[in-house]
XYZ file of C-alpha atoms in Angstrom:
556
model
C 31.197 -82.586 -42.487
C 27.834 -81.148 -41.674
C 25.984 -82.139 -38.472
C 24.114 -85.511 -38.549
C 20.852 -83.866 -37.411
C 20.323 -81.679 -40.520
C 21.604 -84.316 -43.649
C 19.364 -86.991 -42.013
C 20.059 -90.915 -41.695
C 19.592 -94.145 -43.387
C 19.084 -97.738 -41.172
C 21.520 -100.225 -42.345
C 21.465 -102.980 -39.890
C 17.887 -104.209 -40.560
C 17.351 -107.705 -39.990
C 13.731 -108.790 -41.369
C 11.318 -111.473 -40.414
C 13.075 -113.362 -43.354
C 15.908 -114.023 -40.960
C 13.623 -117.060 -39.693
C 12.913 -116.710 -36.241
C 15.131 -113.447 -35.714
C 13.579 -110.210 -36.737
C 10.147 -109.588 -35.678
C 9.018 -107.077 -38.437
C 7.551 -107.917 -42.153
C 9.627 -106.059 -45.073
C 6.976 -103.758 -45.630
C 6.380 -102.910 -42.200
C 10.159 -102.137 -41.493
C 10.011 -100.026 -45.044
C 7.204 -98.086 -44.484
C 8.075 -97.016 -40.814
C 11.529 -95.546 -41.866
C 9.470 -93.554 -44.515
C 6.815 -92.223 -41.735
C 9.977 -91.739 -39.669
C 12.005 -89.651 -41.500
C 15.118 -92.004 -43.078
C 16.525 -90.717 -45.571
C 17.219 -94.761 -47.202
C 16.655 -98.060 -45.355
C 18.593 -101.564 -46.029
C 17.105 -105.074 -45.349
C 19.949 -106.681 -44.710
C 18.840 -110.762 -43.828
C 21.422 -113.484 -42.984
C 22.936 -114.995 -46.106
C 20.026 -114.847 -48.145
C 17.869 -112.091 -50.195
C 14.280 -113.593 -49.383
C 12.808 -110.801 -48.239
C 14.189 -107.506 -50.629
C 11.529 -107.805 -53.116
C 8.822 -107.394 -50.895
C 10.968 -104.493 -49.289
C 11.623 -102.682 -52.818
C 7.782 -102.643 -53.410
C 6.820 -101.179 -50.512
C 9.745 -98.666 -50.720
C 8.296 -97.930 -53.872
C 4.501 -97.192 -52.479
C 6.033 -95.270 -49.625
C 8.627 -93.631 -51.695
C 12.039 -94.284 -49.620
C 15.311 -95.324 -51.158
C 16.142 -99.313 -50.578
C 19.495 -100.392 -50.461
C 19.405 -104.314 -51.633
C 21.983 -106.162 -49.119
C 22.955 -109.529 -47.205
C 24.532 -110.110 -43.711
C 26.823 -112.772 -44.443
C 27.923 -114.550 -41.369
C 31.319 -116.392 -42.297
C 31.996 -119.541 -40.965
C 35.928 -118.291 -40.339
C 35.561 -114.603 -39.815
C 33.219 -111.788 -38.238
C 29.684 -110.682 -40.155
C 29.632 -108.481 -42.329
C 26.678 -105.962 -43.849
C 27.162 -106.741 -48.033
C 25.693 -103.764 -49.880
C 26.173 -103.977 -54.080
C 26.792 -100.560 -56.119
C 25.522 -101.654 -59.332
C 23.907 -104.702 -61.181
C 27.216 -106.567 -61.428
C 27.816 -106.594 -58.015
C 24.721 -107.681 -56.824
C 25.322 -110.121 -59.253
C 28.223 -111.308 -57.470
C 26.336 -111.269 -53.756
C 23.927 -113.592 -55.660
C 26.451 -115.946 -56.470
C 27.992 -115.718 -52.951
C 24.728 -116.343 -51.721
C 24.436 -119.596 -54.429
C 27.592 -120.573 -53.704
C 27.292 -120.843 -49.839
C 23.735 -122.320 -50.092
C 24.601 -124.862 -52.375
C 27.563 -126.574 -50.344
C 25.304 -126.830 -47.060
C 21.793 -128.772 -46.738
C 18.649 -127.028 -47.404
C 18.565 -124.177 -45.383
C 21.689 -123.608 -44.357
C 24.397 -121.420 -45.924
C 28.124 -121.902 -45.604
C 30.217 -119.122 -46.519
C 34.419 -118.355 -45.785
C 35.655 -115.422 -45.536
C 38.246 -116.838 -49.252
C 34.465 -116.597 -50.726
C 33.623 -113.010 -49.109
C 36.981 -111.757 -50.852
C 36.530 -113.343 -54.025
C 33.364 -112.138 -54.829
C 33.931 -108.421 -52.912
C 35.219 -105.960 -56.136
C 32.525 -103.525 -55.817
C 30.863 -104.122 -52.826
C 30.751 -101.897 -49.588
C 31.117 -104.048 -46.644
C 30.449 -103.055 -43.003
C 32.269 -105.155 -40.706
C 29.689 -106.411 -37.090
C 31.943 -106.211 -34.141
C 30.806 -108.971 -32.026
C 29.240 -108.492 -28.207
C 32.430 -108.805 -26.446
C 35.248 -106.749 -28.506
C 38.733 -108.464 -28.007
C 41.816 -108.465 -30.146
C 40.910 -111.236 -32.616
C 38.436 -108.993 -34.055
C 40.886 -105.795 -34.155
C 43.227 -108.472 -36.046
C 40.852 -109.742 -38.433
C 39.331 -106.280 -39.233
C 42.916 -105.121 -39.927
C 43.048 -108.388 -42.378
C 40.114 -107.453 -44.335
C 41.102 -104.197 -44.274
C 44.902 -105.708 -46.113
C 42.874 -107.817 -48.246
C 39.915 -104.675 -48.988
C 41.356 -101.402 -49.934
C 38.193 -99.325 -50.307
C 34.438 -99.576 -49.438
C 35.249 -100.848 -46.041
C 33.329 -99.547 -43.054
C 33.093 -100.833 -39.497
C 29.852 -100.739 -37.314
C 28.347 -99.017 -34.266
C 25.875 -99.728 -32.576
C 24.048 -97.754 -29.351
C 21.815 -100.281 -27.352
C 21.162 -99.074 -23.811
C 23.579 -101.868 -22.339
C 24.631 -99.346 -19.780
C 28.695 -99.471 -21.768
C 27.630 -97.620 -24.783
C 29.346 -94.462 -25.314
C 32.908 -96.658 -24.056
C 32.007 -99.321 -26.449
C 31.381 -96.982 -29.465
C 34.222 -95.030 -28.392
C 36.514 -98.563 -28.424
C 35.106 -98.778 -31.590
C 35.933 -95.636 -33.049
C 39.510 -96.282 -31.830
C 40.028 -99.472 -33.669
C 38.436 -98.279 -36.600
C 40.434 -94.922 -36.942
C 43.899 -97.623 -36.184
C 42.327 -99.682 -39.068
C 41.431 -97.072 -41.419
C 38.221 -98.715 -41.503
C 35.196 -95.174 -41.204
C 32.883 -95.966 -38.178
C 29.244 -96.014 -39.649
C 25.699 -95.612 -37.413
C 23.416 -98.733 -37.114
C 20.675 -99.231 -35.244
C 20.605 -103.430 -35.288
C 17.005 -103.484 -36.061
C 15.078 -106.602 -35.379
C 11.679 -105.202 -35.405
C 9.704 -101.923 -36.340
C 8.386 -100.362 -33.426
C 9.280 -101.518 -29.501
C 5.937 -103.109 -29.107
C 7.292 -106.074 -31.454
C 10.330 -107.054 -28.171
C 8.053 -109.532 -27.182
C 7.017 -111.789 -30.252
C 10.740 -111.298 -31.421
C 11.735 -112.555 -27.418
C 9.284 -115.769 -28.383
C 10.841 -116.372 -31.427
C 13.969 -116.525 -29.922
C 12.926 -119.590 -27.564
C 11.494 -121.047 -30.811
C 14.970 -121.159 -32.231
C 16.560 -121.832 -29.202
C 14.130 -124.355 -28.313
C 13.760 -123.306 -25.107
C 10.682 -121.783 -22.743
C 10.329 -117.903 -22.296
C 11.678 -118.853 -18.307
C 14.640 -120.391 -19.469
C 15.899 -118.258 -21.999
C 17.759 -115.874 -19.983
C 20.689 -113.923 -21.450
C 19.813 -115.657 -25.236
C 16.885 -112.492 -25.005
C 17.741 -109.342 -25.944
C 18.321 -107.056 -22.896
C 15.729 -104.423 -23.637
C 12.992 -103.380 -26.553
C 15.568 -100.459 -28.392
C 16.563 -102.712 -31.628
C 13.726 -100.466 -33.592
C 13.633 -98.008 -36.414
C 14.269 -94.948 -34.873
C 13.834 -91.023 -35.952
C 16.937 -89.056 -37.808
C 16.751 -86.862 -34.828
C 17.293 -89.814 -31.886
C 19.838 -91.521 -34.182
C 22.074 -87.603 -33.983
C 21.533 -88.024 -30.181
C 23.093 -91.144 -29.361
C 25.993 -90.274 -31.704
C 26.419 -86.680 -31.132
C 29.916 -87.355 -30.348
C 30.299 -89.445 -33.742
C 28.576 -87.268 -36.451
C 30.477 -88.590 -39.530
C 29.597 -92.298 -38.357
C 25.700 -91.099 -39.485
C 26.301 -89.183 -42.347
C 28.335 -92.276 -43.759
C 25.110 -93.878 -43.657
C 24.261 -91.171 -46.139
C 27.143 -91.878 -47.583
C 26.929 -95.554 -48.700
C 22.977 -95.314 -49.278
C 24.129 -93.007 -51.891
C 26.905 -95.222 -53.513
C 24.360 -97.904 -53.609
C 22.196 -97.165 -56.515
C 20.994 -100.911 -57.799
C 17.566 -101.314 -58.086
C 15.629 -104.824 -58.586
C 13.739 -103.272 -61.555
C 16.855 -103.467 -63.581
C 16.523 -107.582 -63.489
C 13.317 -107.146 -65.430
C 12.550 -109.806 -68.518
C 15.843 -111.697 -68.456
C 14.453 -114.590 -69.791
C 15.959 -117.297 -72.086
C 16.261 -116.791 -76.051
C 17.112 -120.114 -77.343
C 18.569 -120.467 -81.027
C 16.532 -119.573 -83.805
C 17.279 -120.955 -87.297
C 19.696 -119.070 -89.185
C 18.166 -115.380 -90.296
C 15.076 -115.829 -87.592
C 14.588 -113.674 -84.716
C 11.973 -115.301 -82.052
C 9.061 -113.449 -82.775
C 9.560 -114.633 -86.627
C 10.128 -117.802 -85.984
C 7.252 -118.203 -83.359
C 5.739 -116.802 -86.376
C 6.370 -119.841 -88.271
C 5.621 -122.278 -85.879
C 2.419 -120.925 -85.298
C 1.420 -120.885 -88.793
C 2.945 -124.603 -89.131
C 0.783 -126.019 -86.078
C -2.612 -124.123 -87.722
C -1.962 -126.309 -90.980
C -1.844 -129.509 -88.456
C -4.655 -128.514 -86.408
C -6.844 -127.703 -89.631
C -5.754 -129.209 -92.653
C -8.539 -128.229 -94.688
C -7.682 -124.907 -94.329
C -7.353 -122.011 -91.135
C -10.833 -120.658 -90.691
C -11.038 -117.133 -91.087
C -11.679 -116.651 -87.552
C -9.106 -118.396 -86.083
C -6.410 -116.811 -88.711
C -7.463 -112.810 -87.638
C -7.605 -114.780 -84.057
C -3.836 -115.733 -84.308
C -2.707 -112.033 -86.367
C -3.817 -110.387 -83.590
C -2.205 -112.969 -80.839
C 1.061 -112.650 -82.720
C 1.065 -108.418 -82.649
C 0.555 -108.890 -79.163
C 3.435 -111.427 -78.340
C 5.376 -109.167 -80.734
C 4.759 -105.559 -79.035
C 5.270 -107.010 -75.222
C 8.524 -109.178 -76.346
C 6.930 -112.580 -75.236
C 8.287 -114.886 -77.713
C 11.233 -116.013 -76.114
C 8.644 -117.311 -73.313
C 6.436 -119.041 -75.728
C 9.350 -120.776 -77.422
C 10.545 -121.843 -74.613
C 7.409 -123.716 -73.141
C 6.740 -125.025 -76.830
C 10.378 -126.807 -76.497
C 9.265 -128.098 -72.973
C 6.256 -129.479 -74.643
C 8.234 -130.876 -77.821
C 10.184 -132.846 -75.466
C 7.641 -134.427 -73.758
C 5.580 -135.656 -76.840
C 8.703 -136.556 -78.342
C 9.274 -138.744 -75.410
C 6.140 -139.964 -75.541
C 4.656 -138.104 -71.843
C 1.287 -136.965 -72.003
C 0.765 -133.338 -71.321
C -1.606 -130.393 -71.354
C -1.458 -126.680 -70.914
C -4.264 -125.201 -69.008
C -5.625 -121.836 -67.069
C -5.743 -118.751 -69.093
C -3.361 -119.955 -71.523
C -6.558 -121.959 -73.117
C -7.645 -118.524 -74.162
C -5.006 -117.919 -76.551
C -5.036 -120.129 -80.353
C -1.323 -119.162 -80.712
C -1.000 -122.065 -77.739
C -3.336 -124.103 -79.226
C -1.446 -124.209 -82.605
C 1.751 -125.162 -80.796
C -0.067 -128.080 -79.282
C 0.254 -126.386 -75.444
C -3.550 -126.449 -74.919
C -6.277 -128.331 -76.405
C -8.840 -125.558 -76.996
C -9.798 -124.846 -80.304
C -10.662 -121.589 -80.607
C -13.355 -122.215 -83.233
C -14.886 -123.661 -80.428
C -15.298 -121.257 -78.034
C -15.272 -117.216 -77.761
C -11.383 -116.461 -76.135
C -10.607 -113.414 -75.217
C -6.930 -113.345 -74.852
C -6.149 -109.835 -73.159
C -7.357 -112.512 -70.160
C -4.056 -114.346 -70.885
C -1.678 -111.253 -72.002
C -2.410 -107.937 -71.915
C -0.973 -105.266 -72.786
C -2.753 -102.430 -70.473
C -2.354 -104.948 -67.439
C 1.559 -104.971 -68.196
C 1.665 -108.878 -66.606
C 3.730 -111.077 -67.790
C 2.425 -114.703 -69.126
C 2.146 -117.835 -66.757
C 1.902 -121.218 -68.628
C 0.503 -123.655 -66.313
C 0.981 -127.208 -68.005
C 0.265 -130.559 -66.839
C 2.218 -133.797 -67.199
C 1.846 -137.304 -65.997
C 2.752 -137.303 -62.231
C 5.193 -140.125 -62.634
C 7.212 -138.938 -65.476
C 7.339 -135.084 -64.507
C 10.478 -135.633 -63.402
C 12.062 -136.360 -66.978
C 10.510 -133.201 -67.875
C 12.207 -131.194 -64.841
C 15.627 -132.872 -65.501
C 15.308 -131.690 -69.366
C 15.207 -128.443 -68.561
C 17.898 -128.352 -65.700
C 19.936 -130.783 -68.389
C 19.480 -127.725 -71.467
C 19.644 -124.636 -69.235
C 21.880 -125.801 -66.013
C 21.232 -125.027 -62.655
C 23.001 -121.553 -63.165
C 20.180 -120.729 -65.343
C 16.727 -122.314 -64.495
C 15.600 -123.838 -60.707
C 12.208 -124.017 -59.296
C 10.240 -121.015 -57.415
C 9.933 -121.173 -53.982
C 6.763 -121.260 -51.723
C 7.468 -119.389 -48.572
C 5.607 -121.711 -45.661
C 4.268 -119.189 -43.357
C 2.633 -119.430 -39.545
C -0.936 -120.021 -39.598
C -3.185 -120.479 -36.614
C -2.495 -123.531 -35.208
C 1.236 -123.767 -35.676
C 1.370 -120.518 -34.109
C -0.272 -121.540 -30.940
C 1.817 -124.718 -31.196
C 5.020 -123.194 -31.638
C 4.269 -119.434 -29.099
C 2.669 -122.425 -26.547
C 5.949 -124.418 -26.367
C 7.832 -120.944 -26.252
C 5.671 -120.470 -22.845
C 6.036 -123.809 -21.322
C 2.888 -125.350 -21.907
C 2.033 -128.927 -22.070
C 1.648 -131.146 -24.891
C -1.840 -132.110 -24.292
C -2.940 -128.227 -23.486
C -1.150 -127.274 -26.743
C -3.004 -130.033 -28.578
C -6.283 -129.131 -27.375
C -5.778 -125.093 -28.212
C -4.603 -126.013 -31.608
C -8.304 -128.308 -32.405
C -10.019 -125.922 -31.492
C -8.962 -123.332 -33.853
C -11.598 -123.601 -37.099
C -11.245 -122.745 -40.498
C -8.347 -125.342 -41.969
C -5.773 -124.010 -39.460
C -4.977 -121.057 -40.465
C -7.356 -118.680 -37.793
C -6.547 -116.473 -34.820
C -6.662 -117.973 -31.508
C -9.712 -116.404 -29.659
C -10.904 -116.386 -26.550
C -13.367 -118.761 -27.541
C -11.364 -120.951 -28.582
C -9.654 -120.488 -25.228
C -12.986 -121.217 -23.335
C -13.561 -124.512 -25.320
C -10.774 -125.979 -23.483
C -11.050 -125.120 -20.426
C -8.219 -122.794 -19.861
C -8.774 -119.425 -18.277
C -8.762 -116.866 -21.183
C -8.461 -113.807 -18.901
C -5.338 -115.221 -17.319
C -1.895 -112.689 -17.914
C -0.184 -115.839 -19.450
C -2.921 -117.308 -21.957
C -3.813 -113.733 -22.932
C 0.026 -113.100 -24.033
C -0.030 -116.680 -25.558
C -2.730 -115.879 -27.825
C -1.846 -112.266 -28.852
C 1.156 -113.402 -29.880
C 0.367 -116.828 -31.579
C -2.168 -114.417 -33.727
C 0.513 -111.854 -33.862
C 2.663 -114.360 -35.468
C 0.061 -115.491 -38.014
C 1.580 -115.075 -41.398
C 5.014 -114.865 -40.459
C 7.659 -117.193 -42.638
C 8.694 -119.958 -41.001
C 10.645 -121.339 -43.824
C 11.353 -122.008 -47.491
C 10.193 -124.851 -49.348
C 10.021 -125.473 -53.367
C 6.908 -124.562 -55.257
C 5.607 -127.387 -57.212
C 6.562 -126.858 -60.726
C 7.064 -123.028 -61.242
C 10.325 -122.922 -62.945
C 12.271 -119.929 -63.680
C 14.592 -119.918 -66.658
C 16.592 -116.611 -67.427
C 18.875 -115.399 -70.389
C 21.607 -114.310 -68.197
C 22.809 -116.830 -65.365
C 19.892 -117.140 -62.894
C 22.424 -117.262 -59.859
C 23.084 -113.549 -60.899
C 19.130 -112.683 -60.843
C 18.690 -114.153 -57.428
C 20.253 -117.033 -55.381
C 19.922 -120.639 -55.760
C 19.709 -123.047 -53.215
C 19.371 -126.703 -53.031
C 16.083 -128.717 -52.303
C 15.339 -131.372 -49.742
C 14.941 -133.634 -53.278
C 18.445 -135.156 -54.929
C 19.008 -133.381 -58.143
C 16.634 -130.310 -57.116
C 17.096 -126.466 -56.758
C 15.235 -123.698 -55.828
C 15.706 -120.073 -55.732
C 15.067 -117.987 -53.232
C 11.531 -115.778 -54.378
C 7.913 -117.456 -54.529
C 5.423 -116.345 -57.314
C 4.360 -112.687 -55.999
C 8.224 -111.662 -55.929
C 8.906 -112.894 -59.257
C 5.517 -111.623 -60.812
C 6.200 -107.870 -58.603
C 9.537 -108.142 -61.260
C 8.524 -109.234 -64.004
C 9.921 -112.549 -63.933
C 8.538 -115.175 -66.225
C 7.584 -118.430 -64.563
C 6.704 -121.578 -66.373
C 4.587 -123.853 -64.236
C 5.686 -127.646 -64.643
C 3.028 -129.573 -63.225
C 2.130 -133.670 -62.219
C -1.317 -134.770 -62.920
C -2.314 -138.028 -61.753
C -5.202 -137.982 -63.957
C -2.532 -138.012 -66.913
C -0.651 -141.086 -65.530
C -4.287 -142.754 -65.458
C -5.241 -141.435 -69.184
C -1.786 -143.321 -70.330
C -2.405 -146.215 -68.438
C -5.961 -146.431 -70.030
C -4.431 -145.881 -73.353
C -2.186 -148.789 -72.651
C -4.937 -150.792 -71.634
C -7.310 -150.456 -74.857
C -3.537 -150.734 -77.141
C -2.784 -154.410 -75.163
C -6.228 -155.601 -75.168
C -7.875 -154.102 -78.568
C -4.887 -153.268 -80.933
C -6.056 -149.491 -81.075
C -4.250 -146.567 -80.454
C -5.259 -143.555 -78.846
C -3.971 -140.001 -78.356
């Protein structure tokens, strides 16, 4: 095989700062340095979860690098493994893995046996994680998966400046040649450039919950787990050339991009010889004779012909259906609702009784809502009354199932003053000095720390310790810390939605989430229906109920 140097490498063993509180680098940050750097391809590879690929597969985009989409899965029973799909089936089945192990464990956590890794593994290419200390457990289960996988098994190396390297890669290289297992080049990336080994040392205490002073061995021993250049990579494994152009080798054999999960929304069942745009069609034209029955203005009828060829060209009727069922069943039940936003521009809503904007009443321009040139998709925002929303949420998990519709997620990032809170405890500092730095940070939380801010209470900001404190509280700014559930964006797909992306379960009974907020899903294309509570609603219906009791009148 040719030399490393001249066919070039691809990073495997990247570990994002969607790994909460383990890699030190953004997506885009670790995606646009391989591209400055040289690599050929670059995989974000988080632990049992695909939070942060979208993010990476738009900036690979901008800076024009190959992404491999992957997962380290960390079984409960067996050694980590790098899960890379070939093709949109089996990145289908790492989603369902991913599901699968999230749904079994409390919010957060993922719990995943090695019986799951195998069942879902036809297609994948796996690259086994020796641990720190190599003993013969490993060899033996490496030489079971390698029974139990007969091809697209790889086992990897890593070079670290421990001072054992070139013995341990060498071990390595043994045991994988005994296995039949090809050794493969990583890099165990945690961060993007060297000058991240200190935020990525505090987050460490911050999982460990433990002080900078007492974390000890639990720190990485030195600042080399970033991207490095083709060119270093050949140099550290000049003895092991094949192990780097295997990286070449699987980047290659992973081809599956996240723009083929565009517009798999939900078609639900027409009436016999309909297709959806036809019978939106008719729906439309039935809620126009309600809203005027002495006739469609002109206006409003060359208002809804051109709304129609719209929905039509861009393929949107599926989406409007499906709110206009959500809608149906909450009049139906008798729960006040309302659609609002941009969707008010658009009379095709306001004939299926989503909004309550007649168009003859004000100028809409509807390109604000869907537009063609803009190639966005929708987003229905509708209200319902706060205190029945949750008959309206259970509807749609009850028609769709949680394989095929759960709520957005809302990734809660770092902002100023839980920064300094959390990068103060990291350094040992007292409750009451950590209090006092946090009030004085202005602007609702979410500003750097300063050195005025410093000042105001007293502390010394020249000091070595407060000035590392505060670069890296503000370097931490806008990291995720976690994810949460947005509050009402659901997302309901055609095909099941624990194949699109996984599913995990909320800190709510009876809830589910999946694992992208509203950017990811809008960067693919992804419709989103927002389900909303109004209290406002729940007042309007108690009013209603109020004037009924006491005056025999209904209103609507």
């Amino acid at each position: 095989m040719a030399h490393a140097q001249a066919d070039g490498y691809a990073e495997l063993q990247v570990t994002s700062n969607f790994s909460f509180l383990r890699g030190a680098s953004h997506p885009e940050e670790l995606v646009e340095t391989a591209a400055s750097l040289g690599q050929r391809a670059i995989a974000i590879a988080d632990r049992n979860s695909l939070a942060g690929v979208v993010r990476a597969h738009v900036a690979a985009k901008e800076a024009k690098i190959r992404l491999v989409v992957g997962a380290r899965l960390d079984a409960t029973d067996g050694p980590s493994l790098l899960c890379f799909p070939t093709d949109r089936a089996t990145y289908g089945r790492l989603a369902r893995l991913i599901t699968l192990g999230r749904r079994r464990a409390p919010k957060g956590d993922c719990e995943i046996g090695m019986a799951d890794i195998l069942a879902h593994a036809e297609g994948q290419i796996l690259v086994a994680l020796p641990p720190d200390l190599l003993d013969d457990s490993f060899a033996a289960a490496l030489r079971e998966l390698r029974h139990n996988i007969k091809s697209g098994l790889y086992l990897a190396a890593n070079h670290l400046y421990r001072g054992d390297d070139n013995a341990r890669v060498a071990a390595l290289a043994a045991l994988a040649e005994s296995c039949a297992t090809p050794l493969v080049a990583t890099n165990d990336v945690h961060y993007h450039a060297p000058q991240r080994r200190p935020l990525q040392d505090a987050l460490t205490c911050i999982r460990e919950g433990c002080t900078i002073d007492e974390a000890g061995h639990r720190l990485h021993a030195n600042a080399e787990r970033h991207l490095k250049p083709p060119e270093e990579m050949a140099r550290l494994f000049n003895r092991w050339p094949d192990s780097l152009a295997r990286t070449l080798e699987i980047a290659e054999a992973c081809r599956f991009s996240l723009d083929e999960l565009r517009y798999e929304y939900p078609v639900d069942p027409c009436p016999a010889g309909a297709t959806p745009q036809s019978y939106l069609a008719s729906e439309t034209w039935a809620g126009a004779a309600l809203r005027y029955p002495d006739g469609v203005p002109a206006k409003v009828k060359a208002q809804l012909e051109h709304e129609l060829a719209l929905i039509g060209q861009l393929g949107y009727a599926p989406y409007f259906l499906t709110v206009h069922d959500i809608v149906r069943f909450a009049r139906g039940r008798g729960i006040l609702c309302q659609g609002r936003g941009s969707a008010a521009n658009s009379a095709v809503c306001y004939c299926l009784g989503i909004t309550a904007v007649d168009p003859t009443k004000a100028d809409l321009l509807f390109e604000r809502f869907v537009s063609a040139e803009r190639n966005e998709p929708p987003d229905i925002d509708v209200d319902f009354e706060h205190e029945r929303r949750e008959e309206v949420i259970q509807y749609i998990y009850g028609k769709y199932g949680r394989e095929r519709a759960g709520i957005a997620a809302t990734v809660i990032s770092y902002r100023g003053r839980s920064a300094i809170r959390e990068v103060g405890k990291a350094f040992g500092l007292s409750e009451d000095t950590i209090g006092a730095l946090s009030s004085s940070i202005w602007g609702g939380g979410g500003g750097d720390v300063s050195k005025d801010a410093i000042a105001r209470t007293g502390l010394d900001p020249r000091s070595r310790r407060m000035r590392q404190i505060a670069a890296l509280a503000n370097e931490i700014n806008g990291f995720p810390r976690h994810l949460s559930q947005h509050v009402g964006g659901f997302v309901i797909t055609r095909s099941r939605l624990d194949e699109v992306m996984p599913i995990g379960n909320g800190a709510m009974p009876d809830r589910t989430f999946v694992e992208w907020d509203k950017d990811d899903l809008d960067a693919l294309g992804i419709l989103k229906i927002d389900v909303l509570g109004l209290g406002m609603l729940s007042c309007i219906r108690k009013a209603f109920d109020l004037v009924k009791k006491n005056y025999g009148e209904k209103l609507t």
